[in-house]
mmCIF file with all atom_site columns, C-alpha atoms in Angstrom:
data_model
loop_
_atom_site.group_PDB
_atom_site.id
_atom_site.type_symbol
_atom_site.label_atom_id
_atom_site.label_alt_id
_atom_site.label_comp_id
_atom_site.label_asym_id
_atom_site.label_entity_id
_atom_site.label_seq_id
_atom_site.pdbx_PDB_ins_code
_atom_site.Cartn_x
_atom_site.Cartn_y
_atom_site.Cartn_z
_atom_site.occupancy
_atom_site.B_iso_or_equiv
_atom_site.pdbx_formal_charge
_atom_site.auth_seq_id
_atom_site.auth_comp_id
_atom_site.auth_asym_id
_atom_site.auth_atom_id
_atom_site.pdbx_PDB_model_num
ATOM 1   C CA . UNK V 1 1   ? -147.444 0.819  -54.624 1.00 0.00 ? 18  UNK V CA 1
ATOM 2   C CA . UNK V 1 2   ? -148.675 4.228  -53.894 1.00 0.00 ? 19  UNK V CA 1
ATOM 3   C CA . UNK V 1 3   ? -151.059 5.480  -56.792 1.00 0.00 ? 20  UNK V CA 1
ATOM 4   C CA . UNK V 1 4   ? -152.983 8.341  -57.762 1.00 0.00 ? 21  UNK V CA 1
ATOM 5   C CA . UNK V 1 5   ? -155.011 7.183  -60.715 1.00 0.00 ? 22  UNK V CA 1
ATOM 6   C CA . UNK V 1 6   ? -157.031 10.181 -62.157 1.00 0.00 ? 23  UNK V CA 1
ATOM 7   C CA . UNK V 1 7   ? -160.055 10.460 -64.854 1.00 0.00 ? 24  UNK V CA 1
ATOM 8   C CA . UNK V 1 8   ? -160.043 10.504 -68.672 1.00 0.00 ? 25  UNK V CA 1
ATOM 9   C CA . UNK V 1 9   ? -159.458 14.266 -70.711 1.00 0.00 ? 26  UNK V CA 1
ATOM 10  C CA . UNK V 1 10  ? -162.393 16.231 -70.884 1.00 0.00 ? 27  UNK V CA 1
ATOM 11  C CA . UNK V 1 11  ? -163.216 19.188 -73.206 1.00 0.00 ? 28  UNK V CA 1
ATOM 12  C CA . UNK V 1 12  ? -166.153 21.992 -71.806 1.00 0.00 ? 29  UNK V CA 1
ATOM 13  C CA . UNK V 1 13  ? -167.398 24.956 -72.585 1.00 0.00 ? 30  UNK V CA 1
ATOM 14  C CA . UNK V 1 14  ? -166.912 28.554 -71.048 1.00 0.00 ? 31  UNK V CA 1
ATOM 15  C CA . UNK V 1 15  ? -169.749 29.191 -68.174 1.00 0.00 ? 32  UNK V CA 1
ATOM 16  C CA . UNK V 1 16  ? -169.277 25.114 -67.890 1.00 0.00 ? 33  UNK V CA 1
ATOM 17  C CA . UNK V 1 17  ? -168.891 23.494 -65.168 1.00 0.00 ? 34  UNK V CA 1
ATOM 18  C CA . UNK V 1 18  ? -166.393 20.288 -64.794 1.00 0.00 ? 35  UNK V CA 1
ATOM 19  C CA . UNK V 1 19  ? -165.232 18.024 -62.210 1.00 0.00 ? 36  UNK V CA 1
ATOM 20  C CA . UNK V 1 20  ? -162.155 15.713 -62.251 1.00 0.00 ? 37  UNK V CA 1
ATOM 21  C CA . UNK V 1 21  ? -161.592 12.272 -59.740 1.00 0.00 ? 38  UNK V CA 1
ATOM 22  C CA . UNK V 1 22  ? -158.749 11.251 -58.303 1.00 0.00 ? 39  UNK V CA 1
ATOM 23  C CA . UNK V 1 23  ? -158.195 7.159  -57.007 1.00 0.00 ? 40  UNK V CA 1
ATOM 24  C CA . UNK V 1 24  ? -156.147 6.663  -55.004 1.00 0.00 ? 41  UNK V CA 1
ATOM 25  C CA . UNK V 1 25  ? -154.390 3.068  -53.639 1.00 0.00 ? 42  UNK V CA 1
ATOM 26  C CA . UNK V 1 26  ? -151.172 2.011  -51.836 1.00 0.00 ? 43  UNK V CA 1
ATOM 27  C CA . UNK V 1 27  ? -151.686 3.831  -48.648 1.00 0.00 ? 44  UNK V CA 1
ATOM 28  C CA . UNK V 1 28  ? -154.794 4.687  -46.318 1.00 0.00 ? 45  UNK V CA 1
ATOM 29  C CA . UNK V 1 29  ? -156.844 7.389  -47.665 1.00 0.00 ? 46  UNK V CA 1
ATOM 30  C CA . UNK V 1 30  ? -157.921 8.933  -44.571 1.00 0.00 ? 47  UNK V CA 1
ATOM 31  C CA . UNK V 1 31  ? -154.402 9.215  -43.193 1.00 0.00 ? 48  UNK V CA 1
ATOM 32  C CA . UNK V 1 32  ? -153.311 12.055 -45.658 1.00 0.00 ? 49  UNK V CA 1
ATOM 33  C CA . UNK V 1 33  ? -154.096 14.980 -47.107 1.00 0.00 ? 50  UNK V CA 1
ATOM 34  C CA . UNK V 1 34  ? -154.336 15.889 -50.819 1.00 0.00 ? 51  UNK V CA 1
ATOM 35  C CA . UNK V 1 35  ? -154.056 18.845 -53.125 1.00 0.00 ? 52  UNK V CA 1
ATOM 36  C CA . UNK V 1 36  ? -154.010 20.213 -56.529 1.00 0.00 ? 53  UNK V CA 1
ATOM 37  C CA . UNK V 1 37  ? -152.247 21.587 -58.427 1.00 0.00 ? 54  UNK V CA 1
ATOM 38  C CA . UNK V 1 38  ? -152.507 22.760 -62.283 1.00 0.00 ? 55  UNK V CA 1
ATOM 39  C CA . UNK V 1 39  ? -150.600 23.959 -65.119 1.00 0.00 ? 56  UNK V CA 1
ATOM 40  C CA . UNK V 1 40  ? -151.545 25.501 -67.441 1.00 0.00 ? 57  UNK V CA 1
ATOM 41  C CA . UNK V 1 41  ? -149.736 24.713 -71.592 1.00 0.00 ? 58  UNK V CA 1
ATOM 42  C CA . UNK V 1 42  ? -146.116 25.499 -71.528 1.00 0.00 ? 59  UNK V CA 1
ATOM 43  C CA . UNK V 1 43  ? -146.676 27.558 -68.191 1.00 0.00 ? 60  UNK V CA 1
ATOM 44  C CA . UNK V 1 44  ? -145.570 26.689 -64.237 1.00 0.00 ? 61  UNK V CA 1
ATOM 45  C CA . UNK V 1 45  ? -147.508 24.988 -61.401 1.00 0.00 ? 62  UNK V CA 1
ATOM 46  C CA . UNK V 1 46  ? -149.964 26.260 -59.416 1.00 0.00 ? 63  UNK V CA 1
ATOM 47  C CA . UNK V 1 47  ? -151.538 25.546 -56.098 1.00 0.00 ? 64  UNK V CA 1
ATOM 48  C CA . UNK V 1 48  ? -155.283 25.890 -55.403 1.00 0.00 ? 65  UNK V CA 1
ATOM 49  C CA . UNK V 1 49  ? -155.422 24.165 -52.636 1.00 0.00 ? 66  UNK V CA 1
ATOM 50  C CA . UNK V 1 50  ? -155.866 20.548 -50.225 1.00 0.00 ? 67  UNK V CA 1
ATOM 51  C CA . UNK V 1 51  ? -158.306 18.377 -48.827 1.00 0.00 ? 68  UNK V CA 1
ATOM 52  C CA . UNK V 1 52  ? -158.270 16.029 -45.367 1.00 0.00 ? 69  UNK V CA 1
ATOM 53  C CA . UNK V 1 53  ? -160.547 13.014 -46.790 1.00 0.00 ? 70  UNK V CA 1
ATOM 54  C CA . UNK V 1 54  ? -160.688 12.091 -42.834 1.00 0.00 ? 71  UNK V CA 1
ATOM 55  C CA . UNK V 1 55  ? -163.259 14.802 -42.336 1.00 0.00 ? 72  UNK V CA 1
ATOM 56  C CA . UNK V 1 56  ? -163.835 16.808 -45.326 1.00 0.00 ? 73  UNK V CA 1
ATOM 57  C CA . UNK V 1 57  ? -162.295 19.895 -44.335 1.00 0.00 ? 74  UNK V CA 1
ATOM 58  C CA . UNK V 1 58  ? -160.840 22.026 -47.710 1.00 0.00 ? 75  UNK V CA 1
ATOM 59  C CA . UNK V 1 59  ? -159.309 24.846 -48.188 1.00 0.00 ? 76  UNK V CA 1
ATOM 60  C CA . UNK V 1 60  ? -158.706 26.704 -51.790 1.00 0.00 ? 77  UNK V CA 1
ATOM 61  C CA . UNK V 1 61  ? -156.320 29.637 -52.618 1.00 0.00 ? 78  UNK V CA 1
ATOM 62  C CA . UNK V 1 62  ? -157.689 32.733 -52.639 1.00 0.00 ? 79  UNK V CA 1
ATOM 63  C CA . UNK V 1 63  ? -157.986 33.224 -56.179 1.00 0.00 ? 80  UNK V CA 1
ATOM 64  C CA . UNK V 1 64  ? -159.968 30.091 -56.573 1.00 0.00 ? 81  UNK V CA 1
ATOM 65  C CA . UNK V 1 65  ? -162.341 30.161 -53.868 1.00 0.00 ? 82  UNK V CA 1
ATOM 66  C CA . UNK V 1 66  ? -166.120 30.353 -54.224 1.00 0.00 ? 83  UNK V CA 1
ATOM 67  C CA . UNK V 1 67  ? -165.253 28.244 -57.473 1.00 0.00 ? 84  UNK V CA 1
ATOM 68  C CA . UNK V 1 68  ? -163.558 25.844 -56.782 1.00 0.00 ? 85  UNK V CA 1
ATOM 69  C CA . UNK V 1 69  ? -164.507 22.486 -54.622 1.00 0.00 ? 86  UNK V CA 1
ATOM 70  C CA . UNK V 1 70  ? -162.518 20.052 -53.012 1.00 0.00 ? 87  UNK V CA 1
ATOM 71  C CA . UNK V 1 71  ? -163.986 16.803 -52.153 1.00 0.00 ? 88  UNK V CA 1
ATOM 72  C CA . UNK V 1 72  ? -163.763 13.071 -51.062 1.00 0.00 ? 89  UNK V CA 1
ATOM 73  C CA . UNK V 1 73  ? -165.675 9.621  -50.996 1.00 0.00 ? 90  UNK V CA 1
ATOM 74  C CA . UNK V 1 74  ? -163.596 7.567  -48.412 1.00 0.00 ? 91  UNK V CA 1
ATOM 75  C CA . UNK V 1 75  ? -165.581 4.532  -49.947 1.00 0.00 ? 92  UNK V CA 1
ATOM 76  C CA . UNK V 1 76  ? -163.880 4.563  -52.523 1.00 0.00 ? 93  UNK V CA 1
ATOM 77  C CA . UNK V 1 77  ? -160.336 6.559  -51.565 1.00 0.00 ? 94  UNK V CA 1
ATOM 78  C CA . UNK V 1 78  ? -161.453 9.003  -54.453 1.00 0.00 ? 95  UNK V CA 1
ATOM 79  C CA . UNK V 1 79  ? -160.778 12.381 -54.358 1.00 0.00 ? 96  UNK V CA 1
ATOM 80  C CA . UNK V 1 80  ? -162.636 14.498 -56.783 1.00 0.00 ? 97  UNK V CA 1
ATOM 81  C CA . UNK V 1 81  ? -161.949 18.533 -58.416 1.00 0.00 ? 98  UNK V CA 1
ATOM 82  C CA . UNK V 1 82  ? -165.325 20.991 -59.248 1.00 0.00 ? 99  UNK V CA 1
ATOM 83  C CA . UNK V 1 83  ? -163.792 23.976 -61.496 1.00 0.00 ? 100 UNK V CA 1
ATOM 84  C CA . UNK V 1 84  ? -167.268 26.246 -62.123 1.00 0.00 ? 101 UNK V CA 1
ATOM 85  C CA . UNK V 1 85  ? -167.916 29.114 -64.365 1.00 0.00 ? 102 UNK V CA 1
ATOM 86  C CA . UNK V 1 86  ? -164.783 28.275 -66.370 1.00 0.00 ? 103 UNK V CA 1
ATOM 87  C CA . UNK V 1 87  ? -163.221 30.366 -68.827 1.00 0.00 ? 104 UNK V CA 1
ATOM 88  C CA . UNK V 1 88  ? -160.426 29.659 -71.365 1.00 0.00 ? 105 UNK V CA 1
ATOM 89  C CA . UNK V 1 89  ? -157.656 30.656 -68.336 1.00 0.00 ? 106 UNK V CA 1
ATOM 90  C CA . UNK V 1 90  ? -159.215 27.814 -66.282 1.00 0.00 ? 107 UNK V CA 1
ATOM 91  C CA . UNK V 1 91  ? -157.374 25.325 -69.491 1.00 0.00 ? 108 UNK V CA 1
ATOM 92  C CA . UNK V 1 92  ? -155.118 23.427 -67.961 1.00 0.00 ? 109 UNK V CA 1
ATOM 93  C CA . UNK V 1 93  ? -153.809 20.353 -66.782 1.00 0.00 ? 110 UNK V CA 1
ATOM 94  C CA . UNK V 1 94  ? -155.042 19.444 -63.691 1.00 0.00 ? 111 UNK V CA 1
ATOM 95  C CA . UNK V 1 95  ? -153.054 17.175 -61.028 1.00 0.00 ? 112 UNK V CA 1
ATOM 96  C CA . UNK V 1 96  ? -154.077 15.816 -57.732 1.00 0.00 ? 113 UNK V CA 1
ATOM 97  C CA . UNK V 1 97  ? -151.288 14.840 -54.797 1.00 0.00 ? 114 UNK V CA 1
ATOM 98  C CA . UNK V 1 98  ? -150.533 13.566 -51.625 1.00 0.00 ? 115 UNK V CA 1
ATOM 99  C CA . UNK V 1 99  ? -149.348 15.488 -49.133 1.00 0.00 ? 116 UNK V CA 1
ATOM 100 C CA . UNK V 1 100 ? -146.652 13.758 -46.560 1.00 0.00 ? 117 UNK V CA 1
ATOM 101 C CA . UNK V 1 101 ? -144.994 15.093 -43.297 1.00 0.00 ? 118 UNK V CA 1
ATOM 102 C CA . UNK V 1 102 ? -148.474 17.294 -42.430 1.00 0.00 ? 119 UNK V CA 1
ATOM 103 C CA . UNK V 1 103 ? -148.189 16.929 -38.600 1.00 0.00 ? 120 UNK V CA 1
ATOM 104 C CA . UNK V 1 104 ? -144.708 17.416 -38.188 1.00 0.00 ? 121 UNK V CA 1
ATOM 105 C CA . UNK V 1 105 ? -144.847 20.953 -40.390 1.00 0.00 ? 122 UNK V CA 1
ATOM 106 C CA . UNK V 1 106 ? -142.466 19.837 -42.739 1.00 0.00 ? 123 UNK V CA 1
ATOM 107 C CA . UNK V 1 107 ? -145.216 18.751 -45.719 1.00 0.00 ? 124 UNK V CA 1
ATOM 108 C CA . UNK V 1 108 ? -144.378 17.431 -48.853 1.00 0.00 ? 125 UNK V CA 1
ATOM 109 C CA . UNK V 1 109 ? -146.055 16.299 -52.070 1.00 0.00 ? 126 UNK V CA 1
ATOM 110 C CA . UNK V 1 110 ? -144.537 12.905 -52.602 1.00 0.00 ? 127 UNK V CA 1
ATOM 111 C CA . UNK V 1 111 ? -146.957 11.251 -55.027 1.00 0.00 ? 128 UNK V CA 1
ATOM 112 C CA . UNK V 1 112 ? -148.501 12.505 -58.035 1.00 0.00 ? 129 UNK V CA 1
ATOM 113 C CA . UNK V 1 113 ? -151.353 11.899 -60.413 1.00 0.00 ? 130 UNK V CA 1
ATOM 114 C CA . UNK V 1 114 ? -150.812 11.407 -63.745 1.00 0.00 ? 131 UNK V CA 1
ATOM 115 C CA . UNK V 1 115 ? -152.725 14.728 -64.662 1.00 0.00 ? 132 UNK V CA 1
ATOM 116 C CA . UNK V 1 116 ? -156.590 15.374 -66.263 1.00 0.00 ? 133 UNK V CA 1
ATOM 117 C CA . UNK V 1 117 ? -156.578 17.688 -69.699 1.00 0.00 ? 134 UNK V CA 1
ATOM 118 C CA . UNK V 1 118 ? -159.132 20.046 -69.310 1.00 0.00 ? 135 UNK V CA 1
ATOM 119 C CA . UNK V 1 119 ? -159.997 22.286 -72.322 1.00 0.00 ? 136 UNK V CA 1
ATOM 120 C CA . UNK V 1 120 ? -162.446 24.895 -72.299 1.00 0.00 ? 137 UNK V CA 1
ATOM 121 C CA . UNK V 1 121 ? -163.139 26.126 -75.900 1.00 0.00 ? 138 UNK V CA 1
ATOM 122 C CA . UNK V 1 122 ? -166.357 27.673 -77.218 1.00 0.00 ? 139 UNK V CA 1
ATOM 123 C CA . UNK N 2 1   ? -144.505 37.176 -61.194 1.00 0.00 ? 25  UNK N CA 1
ATOM 124 C CA . UNK N 2 2   ? -143.706 34.847 -58.658 1.00 0.00 ? 26  UNK N CA 1
ATOM 125 C CA . UNK N 2 3   ? -142.273 34.436 -55.506 1.00 0.00 ? 27  UNK N CA 1
ATOM 126 C CA . UNK N 2 4   ? -140.003 32.436 -55.979 1.00 0.00 ? 28  UNK N CA 1
ATOM 127 C CA . UNK N 2 5   ? -137.659 33.183 -58.797 1.00 0.00 ? 29  UNK N CA 1
ATOM 128 C CA . UNK N 2 6   ? -136.077 30.331 -60.859 1.00 0.00 ? 30  UNK N CA 1
ATOM 129 C CA . UNK N 2 7   ? -133.303 31.415 -64.431 1.00 0.00 ? 31  UNK N CA 1
ATOM 130 C CA . UNK N 2 8   ? -136.007 29.904 -67.281 1.00 0.00 ? 32  UNK N CA 1
ATOM 131 C CA . UNK N 2 9   ? -133.229 27.512 -68.632 1.00 0.00 ? 33  UNK N CA 1
ATOM 132 C CA . UNK N 2 10  ? -129.667 26.341 -67.713 1.00 0.00 ? 34  UNK N CA 1
ATOM 133 C CA . UNK N 2 11  ? -127.576 23.918 -69.670 1.00 0.00 ? 35  UNK N CA 1
ATOM 134 C CA . UNK N 2 12  ? -124.421 21.772 -69.541 1.00 0.00 ? 36  UNK N CA 1
ATOM 135 C CA . UNK N 2 13  ? -122.867 19.561 -71.179 1.00 0.00 ? 37  UNK N CA 1
ATOM 136 C CA . UNK N 2 14  ? -122.890 15.355 -70.255 1.00 0.00 ? 38  UNK N CA 1
ATOM 137 C CA . UNK N 2 15  ? -120.499 14.371 -67.112 1.00 0.00 ? 39  UNK N CA 1
ATOM 138 C CA . UNK N 2 16  ? -120.786 18.570 -66.167 1.00 0.00 ? 40  UNK N CA 1
ATOM 139 C CA . UNK N 2 17  ? -122.533 20.329 -63.111 1.00 0.00 ? 41  UNK N CA 1
ATOM 140 C CA . UNK N 2 18  ? -124.906 23.028 -63.498 1.00 0.00 ? 42  UNK N CA 1
ATOM 141 C CA . UNK N 2 19  ? -126.891 24.409 -60.391 1.00 0.00 ? 43  UNK N CA 1
ATOM 142 C CA . UNK N 2 20  ? -130.359 26.553 -60.423 1.00 0.00 ? 44  UNK N CA 1
ATOM 143 C CA . UNK N 2 21  ? -131.389 28.503 -57.688 1.00 0.00 ? 45  UNK N CA 1
ATOM 144 C CA . UNK N 2 22  ? -134.556 29.582 -56.326 1.00 0.00 ? 46  UNK N CA 1
ATOM 145 C CA . UNK N 2 23  ? -134.915 33.182 -54.782 1.00 0.00 ? 47  UNK N CA 1
ATOM 146 C CA . UNK N 2 24  ? -137.517 34.206 -52.156 1.00 0.00 ? 48  UNK N CA 1
ATOM 147 C CA . UNK N 2 25  ? -138.730 37.698 -53.336 1.00 0.00 ? 49  UNK N CA 1
ATOM 148 C CA . UNK N 2 26  ? -142.000 38.071 -51.342 1.00 0.00 ? 50  UNK N CA 1
ATOM 149 C CA . UNK N 2 27  ? -142.179 37.246 -47.550 1.00 0.00 ? 51  UNK N CA 1
ATOM 150 C CA . UNK N 2 28  ? -145.626 35.222 -48.915 1.00 0.00 ? 52  UNK N CA 1
ATOM 151 C CA . UNK N 2 29  ? -142.823 32.402 -49.269 1.00 0.00 ? 53  UNK N CA 1
ATOM 152 C CA . UNK N 2 30  ? -142.413 32.074 -45.211 1.00 0.00 ? 54  UNK N CA 1
ATOM 153 C CA . UNK N 2 31  ? -140.239 30.864 -43.668 1.00 0.00 ? 55  UNK N CA 1
ATOM 154 C CA . UNK N 2 32  ? -138.423 29.074 -46.333 1.00 0.00 ? 56  UNK N CA 1
ATOM 155 C CA . UNK N 2 33  ? -136.939 26.233 -44.083 1.00 0.00 ? 57  UNK N CA 1
ATOM 156 C CA . UNK N 2 34  ? -139.327 23.159 -46.539 1.00 0.00 ? 58  UNK N CA 1
ATOM 157 C CA . UNK N 2 35  ? -137.943 23.805 -49.663 1.00 0.00 ? 59  UNK N CA 1
ATOM 158 C CA . UNK N 2 36  ? -138.700 21.171 -52.291 1.00 0.00 ? 60  UNK N CA 1
ATOM 159 C CA . UNK N 2 37  ? -137.853 20.341 -55.955 1.00 0.00 ? 61  UNK N CA 1
ATOM 160 C CA . UNK N 2 38  ? -139.341 18.556 -58.718 1.00 0.00 ? 62  UNK N CA 1
ATOM 161 C CA . UNK N 2 39  ? -138.217 17.351 -61.781 1.00 0.00 ? 63  UNK N CA 1
ATOM 162 C CA . UNK N 2 40  ? -140.460 16.893 -65.104 1.00 0.00 ? 64  UNK N CA 1
ATOM 163 C CA . UNK N 2 41  ? -140.527 15.776 -68.374 1.00 0.00 ? 65  UNK N CA 1
ATOM 164 C CA . UNK N 2 42  ? -142.327 16.824 -71.385 1.00 0.00 ? 66  UNK N CA 1
ATOM 165 C CA . UNK N 2 43  ? -145.922 15.304 -70.610 1.00 0.00 ? 67  UNK N CA 1
ATOM 166 C CA . UNK N 2 44  ? -144.981 13.678 -67.515 1.00 0.00 ? 68  UNK N CA 1
ATOM 167 C CA . UNK N 2 45  ? -146.288 14.800 -63.674 1.00 0.00 ? 69  UNK N CA 1
ATOM 168 C CA . UNK N 2 46  ? -143.574 16.350 -61.918 1.00 0.00 ? 70  UNK N CA 1
ATOM 169 C CA . UNK N 2 47  ? -141.562 13.628 -59.284 1.00 0.00 ? 71  UNK N CA 1
ATOM 170 C CA . UNK N 2 48  ? -139.833 15.025 -56.386 1.00 0.00 ? 72  UNK N CA 1
ATOM 171 C CA . UNK N 2 49  ? -136.434 14.890 -55.757 1.00 0.00 ? 73  UNK N CA 1
ATOM 172 C CA . UNK N 2 50  ? -135.458 16.841 -53.007 1.00 0.00 ? 74  UNK N CA 1
ATOM 173 C CA . UNK N 2 51  ? -137.340 17.383 -50.027 1.00 0.00 ? 75  UNK N CA 1
ATOM 174 C CA . UNK N 2 52  ? -136.478 20.088 -46.816 1.00 0.00 ? 76  UNK N CA 1
ATOM 175 C CA . UNK N 2 53  ? -134.386 22.028 -48.693 1.00 0.00 ? 77  UNK N CA 1
ATOM 176 C CA . UNK N 2 54  ? -131.305 18.759 -48.969 1.00 0.00 ? 78  UNK N CA 1
ATOM 177 C CA . UNK N 2 55  ? -133.213 15.290 -48.291 1.00 0.00 ? 79  UNK N CA 1
ATOM 178 C CA . UNK N 2 56  ? -133.340 13.444 -51.294 1.00 0.00 ? 80  UNK N CA 1
ATOM 179 C CA . UNK N 2 57  ? -136.507 10.883 -51.851 1.00 0.00 ? 81  UNK N CA 1
ATOM 180 C CA . UNK N 2 58  ? -135.313 7.001  -51.931 1.00 0.00 ? 82  UNK N CA 1
ATOM 181 C CA . UNK N 2 59  ? -134.230 5.779  -55.124 1.00 0.00 ? 83  UNK N CA 1
ATOM 182 C CA . UNK N 2 60  ? -133.356 9.658  -56.299 1.00 0.00 ? 84  UNK N CA 1
ATOM 183 C CA . UNK N 2 61  ? -130.140 9.429  -57.937 1.00 0.00 ? 85  UNK N CA 1
ATOM 184 C CA . UNK N 2 62  ? -127.323 11.137 -55.219 1.00 0.00 ? 86  UNK N CA 1
ATOM 185 C CA . UNK N 2 63  ? -126.454 13.233 -58.095 1.00 0.00 ? 87  UNK N CA 1
ATOM 186 C CA . UNK N 2 64  ? -128.962 15.327 -57.291 1.00 0.00 ? 88  UNK N CA 1
ATOM 187 C CA . UNK N 2 65  ? -128.384 17.891 -53.770 1.00 0.00 ? 89  UNK N CA 1
ATOM 188 C CA . UNK N 2 66  ? -129.935 20.737 -52.744 1.00 0.00 ? 90  UNK N CA 1
ATOM 189 C CA . UNK N 2 67  ? -128.541 23.081 -50.849 1.00 0.00 ? 91  UNK N CA 1
ATOM 190 C CA . UNK N 2 68  ? -129.901 26.526 -49.086 1.00 0.00 ? 92  UNK N CA 1
ATOM 191 C CA . UNK N 2 69  ? -128.396 29.975 -48.161 1.00 0.00 ? 93  UNK N CA 1
ATOM 192 C CA . UNK N 2 70  ? -130.345 32.646 -46.949 1.00 0.00 ? 94  UNK N CA 1
ATOM 193 C CA . UNK N 2 71  ? -133.078 33.660 -49.285 1.00 0.00 ? 95  UNK N CA 1
ATOM 194 C CA . UNK N 2 72  ? -131.566 31.360 -52.157 1.00 0.00 ? 96  UNK N CA 1
ATOM 195 C CA . UNK N 2 73  ? -132.351 27.424 -52.454 1.00 0.00 ? 97  UNK N CA 1
ATOM 196 C CA . UNK N 2 74  ? -130.071 25.814 -55.138 1.00 0.00 ? 98  UNK N CA 1
ATOM 197 C CA . UNK N 2 75  ? -130.293 22.620 -56.604 1.00 0.00 ? 99  UNK N CA 1
ATOM 198 C CA . UNK N 2 76  ? -127.650 21.251 -58.283 1.00 0.00 ? 100 UNK N CA 1
ATOM 199 C CA . UNK N 2 77  ? -127.597 18.174 -60.599 1.00 0.00 ? 101 UNK N CA 1
ATOM 200 C CA . UNK N 2 78  ? -123.729 16.525 -61.209 1.00 0.00 ? 102 UNK N CA 1
ATOM 201 C CA . UNK N 2 79  ? -122.537 14.246 -63.214 1.00 0.00 ? 103 UNK N CA 1
ATOM 202 C CA . UNK N 2 80  ? -125.294 15.796 -66.244 1.00 0.00 ? 104 UNK N CA 1
ATOM 203 C CA . UNK N 2 81  ? -127.364 12.806 -68.188 1.00 0.00 ? 105 UNK N CA 1
ATOM 204 C CA . UNK N 2 82  ? -129.314 12.849 -71.451 1.00 0.00 ? 106 UNK N CA 1
ATOM 205 C CA . UNK N 2 83  ? -132.142 12.081 -69.086 1.00 0.00 ? 107 UNK N CA 1
ATOM 206 C CA . UNK N 2 84  ? -131.443 15.044 -67.406 1.00 0.00 ? 108 UNK N CA 1
ATOM 207 C CA . UNK N 2 85  ? -132.697 17.154 -69.730 1.00 0.00 ? 109 UNK N CA 1
ATOM 208 C CA . UNK N 2 86  ? -136.275 18.330 -67.739 1.00 0.00 ? 110 UNK N CA 1
ATOM 209 C CA . UNK N 2 87  ? -138.026 21.253 -66.377 1.00 0.00 ? 111 UNK N CA 1
ATOM 210 C CA . UNK N 2 88  ? -137.187 22.127 -62.582 1.00 0.00 ? 112 UNK N CA 1
ATOM 211 C CA . UNK N 2 89  ? -139.514 23.977 -60.181 1.00 0.00 ? 113 UNK N CA 1
ATOM 212 C CA . UNK N 2 90  ? -138.492 25.107 -56.541 1.00 0.00 ? 114 UNK N CA 1
ATOM 213 C CA . UNK N 2 91  ? -141.230 24.676 -54.214 1.00 0.00 ? 115 UNK N CA 1
ATOM 214 C CA . UNK N 2 92  ? -141.639 25.772 -50.554 1.00 0.00 ? 116 UNK N CA 1
ATOM 215 C CA . UNK N 2 93  ? -144.094 25.012 -48.086 1.00 0.00 ? 117 UNK N CA 1
ATOM 216 C CA . UNK N 2 94  ? -145.693 29.382 -46.975 1.00 0.00 ? 118 UNK N CA 1
ATOM 217 C CA . UNK N 2 95  ? -147.815 27.170 -44.076 1.00 0.00 ? 119 UNK N CA 1
ATOM 218 C CA . UNK N 2 96  ? -150.448 26.176 -43.616 1.00 0.00 ? 120 UNK N CA 1
ATOM 219 C CA . UNK N 2 97  ? -151.127 23.854 -45.641 1.00 0.00 ? 121 UNK N CA 1
ATOM 220 C CA . UNK N 2 98  ? -150.087 26.413 -48.712 1.00 0.00 ? 122 UNK N CA 1
ATOM 221 C CA . UNK N 2 99  ? -147.504 25.936 -51.137 1.00 0.00 ? 123 UNK N CA 1
ATOM 222 C CA . UNK N 2 100 ? -145.521 28.722 -53.946 1.00 0.00 ? 124 UNK N CA 1
ATOM 223 C CA . UNK N 2 101 ? -144.032 27.114 -57.198 1.00 0.00 ? 125 UNK N CA 1
ATOM 224 C CA . UNK N 2 102 ? -141.010 29.048 -58.956 1.00 0.00 ? 126 UNK N CA 1
ATOM 225 C CA . UNK N 2 103 ? -141.379 29.863 -62.611 1.00 0.00 ? 127 UNK N CA 1
ATOM 226 C CA . UNK N 2 104 ? -139.609 26.222 -63.759 1.00 0.00 ? 128 UNK N CA 1
ATOM 227 C CA . UNK N 2 105 ? -136.154 26.241 -65.264 1.00 0.00 ? 129 UNK N CA 1
ATOM 228 C CA . UNK N 2 106 ? -135.519 24.048 -68.358 1.00 0.00 ? 130 UNK N CA 1
ATOM 229 C CA . UNK N 2 107 ? -132.885 22.254 -68.929 1.00 0.00 ? 131 UNK N CA 1
ATOM 230 C CA . UNK N 2 108 ? -130.610 21.427 -72.032 1.00 0.00 ? 132 UNK N CA 1
ATOM 231 C CA . UNK N 2 109 ? -127.888 18.648 -72.452 1.00 0.00 ? 133 UNK N CA 1
ATOM 232 C CA . UNK N 2 110 ? -125.686 20.046 -74.892 1.00 0.00 ? 134 UNK N CA 1
#
């Protein structure tokens, strides 16, 4: 069965960086795009960007450009997302998720990781 | 302000039907033809319950149905059950693998 298992919670200080992992199984990692979505405490969902593990192409929402990097390791079927220059506004649960239907131009987010809480506090 | 507007809350009694709206308020949303809905229980990741406006993934109850008219998509939950109490988010594909989410609707079962 499709699984996306993320790394554990992180507590970090303002100005620092954090790297969250998303280990996948149950599907061919290089056949899909993955995305990252975050959710601040008590707030809604915010799309951040995508990565194509087969060739490493990535694209980020403008508000995250320059501060976020998405990478993938095809030897371990694991995706990573790094956020730099953290502020308290980055405190959130970060989710990885799989995109289905990209080639048909009707993509949907079909499977999600369990989420990783990142807390930024001095 | 989100480009997709949802009511903050909707409530209903067990057995009733409720409808959650999702209105496109910005051209940034794209053509609004690829709309999904997600259910999220507290402390859990979102779960896909409707895609491409009205299709249900395997395993999702047929009590959930989706529709769209003009610039408003809707999610209807019929035969409301206590386990339906959750947050619901609409999501539109905005092109170039970009997605926009609505602000979310809290469903309360009275």
